Amino acid sequence: MDTSDDKWFVEQFHLRSPIEEFQESSRLEIERLRDRNPRFDDSIHREAIDLTLRKLRPGLIGAKR
Amino acid sequence: MILKRLEARNILKYRQLLLADLPAHGQIAVAGPNEAGKTAVGETICLGLFGQTFSLGPDDLDKVIRWGEYGGSVTVEFTGSDGGDYTIVREIDNTGKHIARLYLSGESTEEGPLVEGTDAVAEAVRELGGFTYKSFIDSFYLAQREMEMPHGKSETIKALIGVDRLETAAGELQAEITETITTIGTLETQIQDGKRKISQINLDPAQLGRLESQRDANVKTAVAAEKESDNLSSRANSVGKTATAFIKAAEMFVRSTPRTSYEQWRDRKQCVATGLVAAAKASQASGIDAHSPALETTGAAVQTFEHGLAQYNQIRNLAGLYRQRLAYLLDDGRIHIPRREDDRQPGGESDAPFAERRAAALMEIVEVTRRRRLCVGLGIFFLELALFAWVGWAVLLAAPESTIGGWLQAVIALGETGRQLLLLFGAIGATTLTGLFTAHYLRETNEMREGQRTLENIDTQSQIARVEMGVIDAMDEAAMPDALEALRGVRNDLLSSAVVSFVEREGTVLVKPDALAAKLAEIREGSTRATRSLTEAQQRFTDRAADLKRHAMELQATVKQLDEKITEEGRRWEQVEALERTVAGLQAKASELRHAIVVRKLACELIDAACQRIYSRFHPELRRFVSKLLPRLTGDRYEHLELDEDLRVRVFCKEKNDFVGLAELSNGTHRQLMLCVRLALSQALIASSSKAAQFLFFDEPFAFFDERRMARAIDVLRKISPQITQVFLAAQKFENPEAFDMVLHCDVDDNCLEASGDGLSHTELPTWPALSKVG
């Protein structure tokens, strides 16, 4: 196969895992709220994010290994 | 996920299928005519990974067993997204029974599988590959079928871009919210029930405090009353005892007579004086005037006796001193009490004890007796000598020639005259000495008699002294007049005169019956009146103590009732507190659950925002990816395309200078476009899941391609993505098979297919910077 540097004529697909997308989306949401209110308390957002991440992260094989 | 090895026995067409050392990076050609078993290779891969094939679902597994066989097995070894090598082993019998195990490659099977069971293995494959069967079928696995465009928000797209996981999580959160709302409703009911019970108890918050204050006040009053009652009882008892003691002492005192001894006077006076003081104190404590006439009269009378006894005590002291003197003289005491000048006996009597004086007298008598005896001896001797001399002289004068004369002449060698003179003077001398000794004897005899009288005198004095001592010793116990009479006769002028003075003055009340009776009558009357006052005071104390005792008992009964009320009120408090604690706990729990709902609703909102974000990124990416790929496949005939939210595709046709729909495209162009979309979806799945190297299995993807399009497509697939490194392509014939890294030749008549690659990478996988910079 061709191993030249410019062989990939299609750029990488700019999608990330749902966990990454969720984290990034949540981070932007918190930043947006903080921009509107500098004293915004993000504790509930952090709690919601942690809860969601616990549900999203698999662990069967990781736990087995 | 990269396949490393595939082995199957009695599965589909193949009795034996073994593909070993599959290249991790490279294209693998599966070539052969129709029904040669190309699709069976792909279906076996699908069966090994998911327990089902594209054509046969999990309920039709008995049909994957080769005709005539009882069972078969599939073993597929792969590299997971975590870089580890794993092996799935599935055993299937001809009834469709299915066993699945996942092992860690390279470890002994004795270690046991990592997971076991079809569902567990399916979940492990999803974790290790990043895809489910459905998303695999719609992306990495292209079956020999008509390719279709999925709906923009179909389950396939959701699975490919990971939205399904987010929606699953959101669904779980929503279910938890629903369940929590139900739980909160139950808690609210319980809270209302608890509040209703608290309201029914109707507790007055101040009631318990009031009851306790009343109880404490009553307890305090009762204790004070009881203490005062005990105090009054004690005082009554004390006053009673005092009165009894006083009247007893007074009665004893007034029984006194002139025959009463000093000791009795002293004791009775002491008792009555003590009783008088106690009665005065008791009277004062009882609110009676301590200087009442009765006590004053009694006190004055007692004082008269006290004065008399004090004076008598002085006589006793004098008698005591005199007794010590007598004891010294009698040698009974050890202390020498020099005799006072007033006590000196007439004639200068010796101051020595009687015993010494008697011993001296005896010694004198003995000495005189000795001297008297000596005078007797010497007197007799000289008398005999005088008689001899007078006889010899007479013989010499009268009968010198007698025998005695001759003997005298012979003995006395003197002349006759000399002999006569010698005898004469001798007789005179001896006679004189006899007279002297006789006179001395008489004088010694007188001295001896004088000594004997002195001795008798000493003995008499000693006896008198003993008698006087006896008198003194008995004076306290004897009747006072007798003692005074006896003391008046002792040989001590001071004592005698003191006695006389006492009897005539201070001692009158003690020894004169009239005076004594008058004073005793005063004491009798005064003590009776004082005792009556004390008895009345005692009765007052007793009555008051009884009243207080009764009051204290009434208060204690009230306290007992209050205690019962307090206990009941406390029980009601405990009930209310327990209910309040329960309600507070329920409210806290409800609050906690409400918070959980808020958190979950927020989580759902965040998930929804993330899904929208993914969709908003996916569609442009998909369009961009396809737009880049489509000109390569179509020789730049089609470059631009439009994708709406439902993934409806329109492509720009240069010839028509307009966008056209799929229905207007030729079959070959349509399949080229669908191949582009399929590759885009595969890349999207990789991007949204593992980002690890991935294999593709495309079965007859070039069915309507001419040779030029096919060659172009194969070339495009070689360069499609840094992650899609292992590509299985099935076709009846490849024009340039040597361009592939491994070629599997399938034969219609052969049910065994065994091949082995070098297992190496045929192209280096470059570092892909965009992986860490996307977004």
PDB file of C-alpha atoms in Angstrom, chain A residues 1-30 33 42-49 51-52 54-65, chain B residues 26 82 86 102 114 124 126-128 161-162 165-166 172-173 176 595 599-600 602-603 606-607 609-610 613-614 617-618 621-622 624-625 629 632 680 683-684 687-688 691 716 718-719 721-723 763 766 768 770-771 774:
ATOM      1  CA  MET A   1       0.000   0.000   0.000  1.00  0.00           C
ATOM      2  CA  ASP A   2       0.980   3.532  -0.530  1.00  0.00           C
ATOM      3  CA  THR A   3       2.729   4.983   2.522  1.00  0.00           C
ATOM      4  CA  SER A   4       3.274   8.513   1.330  1.00  0.00           C
ATOM      5  CA  ASP A   5       2.275  11.322   3.642  1.00  0.00           C
ATOM      6  CA  ASP A   6      -0.375  12.715   1.327  1.00  0.00           C
ATOM      7  CA  LYS A   7      -2.035   9.430   0.626  1.00  0.00           C
ATOM      8  CA  TRP A   8      -5.097  10.241   2.783  1.00  0.00           C
ATOM      9  CA  PHE A   9      -7.196  12.261   0.378  1.00  0.00           C
ATOM     10  CA  VAL A  10      -9.982  12.568   2.928  1.00  0.00           C
ATOM     11  CA  GLU A  11      -9.482  14.533   6.068  1.00  0.00           C
ATOM     12  CA  GLN A  12     -10.185  12.821   9.314  1.00  0.00           C
ATOM     13  CA  PHE A  13     -13.818  12.606  10.167  1.00  0.00           C
ATOM     14  CA  HIS A  14     -14.293  15.297  12.777  1.00  0.00           C
ATOM     15  CA  LEU A  15     -16.477  13.348  15.121  1.00  0.00           C
ATOM     16  CA  ARG A  16     -15.659  12.310  18.636  1.00  0.00           C
ATOM     17  CA  SER A  17     -17.034   9.759  21.003  1.00  0.00           C
ATOM     18  CA  PRO A  18     -20.369  10.534  22.620  1.00  0.00           C
ATOM     19  CA  ILE A  19     -18.590  10.864  25.973  1.00  0.00           C
ATOM     20  CA  GLU A  20     -16.197  13.451  24.538  1.00  0.00           C
ATOM     21  CA  GLU A  21     -19.014  15.246  22.751  1.00  0.00           C
ATOM     22  CA  PHE A  22     -21.075  15.264  25.938  1.00  0.00           C
ATOM     23  CA  GLN A  23     -18.171  16.577  28.013  1.00  0.00           C
ATOM     24  CA  GLU A  24     -17.363  19.277  25.480  1.00  0.00           C
ATOM     25  CA  SER A  25     -20.984  20.289  25.063  1.00  0.00           C
ATOM     26  CA  SER A  26     -21.455  20.448  28.835  1.00  0.00           C
ATOM     27  CA  ARG A  27     -18.261  22.440  29.281  1.00  0.00           C
ATOM     28  CA  LEU A  28     -19.414  24.989  26.702  1.00  0.00           C
ATOM     29  CA  GLU A  29     -22.815  25.206  28.398  1.00  0.00           C
ATOM     30  CA  ILE A  30     -21.182  25.914  31.780  1.00  0.00           C
ATOM     31  CA  LEU A  33     -23.749  30.340  31.855  1.00  0.00           C
ATOM     32  CA  ASP A  42     -21.826  24.916  38.526  1.00  0.00           C
ATOM     33  CA  SER A  43     -22.108  22.287  41.269  1.00  0.00           C
ATOM     34  CA  ILE A  44     -25.405  20.894  39.979  1.00  0.00           C
ATOM     35  CA  HIS A  45     -24.019  20.848  36.441  1.00  0.00           C
ATOM     36  CA  ARG A  46     -20.961  18.949  37.709  1.00  0.00           C
ATOM     37  CA  GLU A  47     -23.205  16.502  39.477  1.00  0.00           C
ATOM     38  CA  ALA A  48     -25.328  15.994  36.358  1.00  0.00           C
ATOM     39  CA  ILE A  49     -22.212  15.523  34.235  1.00  0.00           C
ATOM     40  CA  LEU A  51     -23.993  11.089  36.771  1.00  0.00           C
ATOM     41  CA  THR A  52     -24.239  10.952  32.993  1.00  0.00           C
ATOM     42  CA  ARG A  54     -21.150   7.035  35.028  1.00  0.00           C
ATOM     43  CA  LYS A  55     -23.947   5.812  32.819  1.00  0.00           C
ATOM     44  CA  LEU A  56     -21.992   6.267  29.586  1.00  0.00           C
ATOM     45  CA  ARG A  57     -18.721   4.625  30.559  1.00  0.00           C
ATOM     46  CA  PRO A  58     -18.577   0.905  29.872  1.00  0.00           C
ATOM     47  CA  GLY A  59     -16.512  -1.227  32.111  1.00  0.00           C
ATOM     48  CA  LEU A  60     -17.095  -4.911  31.582  1.00  0.00           C
ATOM     49  CA  ILE A  61     -13.791  -5.877  29.963  1.00  0.00           C
ATOM     50  CA  GLY A  62     -11.866  -3.108  31.685  1.00  0.00           C
ATOM     51  CA  ALA A  63     -13.131  -4.363  35.020  1.00  0.00           C
ATOM     52  CA  LYS A  64     -12.349  -7.955  34.059  1.00  0.00           C
ATOM     53  CA  ARG A  65      -8.798  -7.051  33.107  1.00  0.00           C
TER      54      ARG A  65
ATOM     55  CA  GLY B  26      -3.616  -4.346   3.904  1.00  0.00           C
ATOM     56  CA  ASP B  82      -7.695  -1.255  23.671  1.00  0.00           C
ATOM     57  CA  TYR B  86      -8.906 -11.537  22.237  1.00  0.00           C
ATOM     58  CA  LEU B 102     -14.348 -14.663  25.176  1.00  0.00           C
ATOM     59  CA  LEU B 114     -13.031 -13.358  30.460  1.00  0.00           C
ATOM     60  CA  ALA B 124     -17.773  -7.315  25.318  1.00  0.00           C
ATOM     61  CA  ARG B 126     -19.426  -3.680  21.748  1.00  0.00           C
ATOM     62  CA  GLU B 127     -16.886  -2.496  24.296  1.00  0.00           C
ATOM     63  CA  LEU B 128     -13.811  -3.807  22.494  1.00  0.00           C
ATOM     64  CA  ILE B 161     -22.371   8.485  15.785  1.00  0.00           C
ATOM     65  CA  GLY B 162     -22.977   7.350  19.373  1.00  0.00           C
ATOM     66  CA  ARG B 165     -25.713   5.665  23.951  1.00  0.00           C
ATOM     67  CA  LEU B 166     -26.557   9.198  24.966  1.00  0.00           C
ATOM     68  CA  GLU B 172     -32.425   5.704  31.978  1.00  0.00           C
ATOM     69  CA  LEU B 173     -32.344   9.142  33.597  1.00  0.00           C
ATOM     70  CA  GLU B 176     -35.245   7.378  37.181  1.00  0.00           C
ATOM     71  CA  HIS B 595     -32.440  17.474  43.916  1.00  0.00           C
ATOM     72  CA  VAL B 599     -29.783  16.848  38.476  1.00  0.00           C
ATOM     73  CA  ARG B 600     -31.290  14.249  36.157  1.00  0.00           C
ATOM     74  CA  LEU B 602     -30.274  18.886  33.832  1.00  0.00           C
ATOM     75  CA  ALA B 603     -28.366  15.776  32.737  1.00  0.00           C
ATOM     76  CA  LEU B 606     -27.054  18.363  28.668  1.00  0.00           C
ATOM     77  CA  ILE B 607     -27.430  15.044  26.845  1.00  0.00           C
ATOM     78  CA  ALA B 609     -27.580  19.471  23.825  1.00  0.00           C
ATOM     79  CA  ALA B 610     -24.756  16.995  23.199  1.00  0.00           C
ATOM     80  CA  ARG B 613     -24.191  19.088  18.804  1.00  0.00           C
ATOM     81  CA  ILE B 614     -23.280  15.652  17.422  1.00  0.00           C
ATOM     82  CA  ARG B 617     -21.381  18.190  13.418  1.00  0.00           C
ATOM     83  CA  PHE B 618     -22.201  14.893  11.765  1.00  0.00           C
ATOM     84  CA  GLU B 621     -18.780  16.079   8.187  1.00  0.00           C
ATOM     85  CA  LEU B 622     -20.656  13.440   6.279  1.00  0.00           C
ATOM     86  CA  ARG B 624     -17.629  16.916   3.433  1.00  0.00           C
ATOM     87  CA  PHE B 625     -16.380  13.345   3.574  1.00  0.00           C
ATOM     88  CA  LEU B 629     -14.561  10.852  -1.847  1.00  0.00           C
ATOM     89  CA  ARG B 632     -12.375  10.025  -6.714  1.00  0.00           C
ATOM     90  CA  ALA B 680     -18.360   7.817   5.389  1.00  0.00           C
ATOM     91  CA  GLN B 683     -15.420   6.499   9.304  1.00  0.00           C
ATOM     92  CA  ALA B 684     -18.056   8.239  11.381  1.00  0.00           C
ATOM     93  CA  ALA B 687     -14.529   8.582  14.901  1.00  0.00           C
ATOM     94  CA  SER B 688     -17.350   8.312  17.393  1.00  0.00           C
ATOM     95  CA  LYS B 691     -10.696   5.602  16.875  1.00  0.00           C
ATOM     96  CA  VAL B 716      -9.571   4.769  -3.187  1.00  0.00           C
ATOM     97  CA  ARG B 718      -6.438   1.727  -0.124  1.00  0.00           C
ATOM     98  CA  LYS B 719      -6.177   5.383   0.855  1.00  0.00           C
ATOM     99  CA  SER B 721      -8.479   6.395   6.145  1.00  0.00           C
ATOM    100  CA  PRO B 722      -5.641   5.829   8.585  1.00  0.00           C
ATOM    101  CA  GLN B 723      -7.993   3.717  10.709  1.00  0.00           C
ATOM    102  CA  THR B 763       1.836  -0.190   5.337  1.00  0.00           C
ATOM    103  CA  PRO B 766       1.053   7.192  10.202  1.00  0.00           C
ATOM    104  CA  TRP B 768      -2.797  11.155  12.666  1.00  0.00           C
ATOM    105  CA  ALA B 770      -6.202  15.411  13.645  1.00  0.00           C
ATOM    106  CA  LEU B 771      -7.101  12.679  16.095  1.00  0.00           C
ATOM    107  CA  VAL B 774     -10.583  17.466  16.283  1.00  0.00           C
TER     108      VAL B 774
END
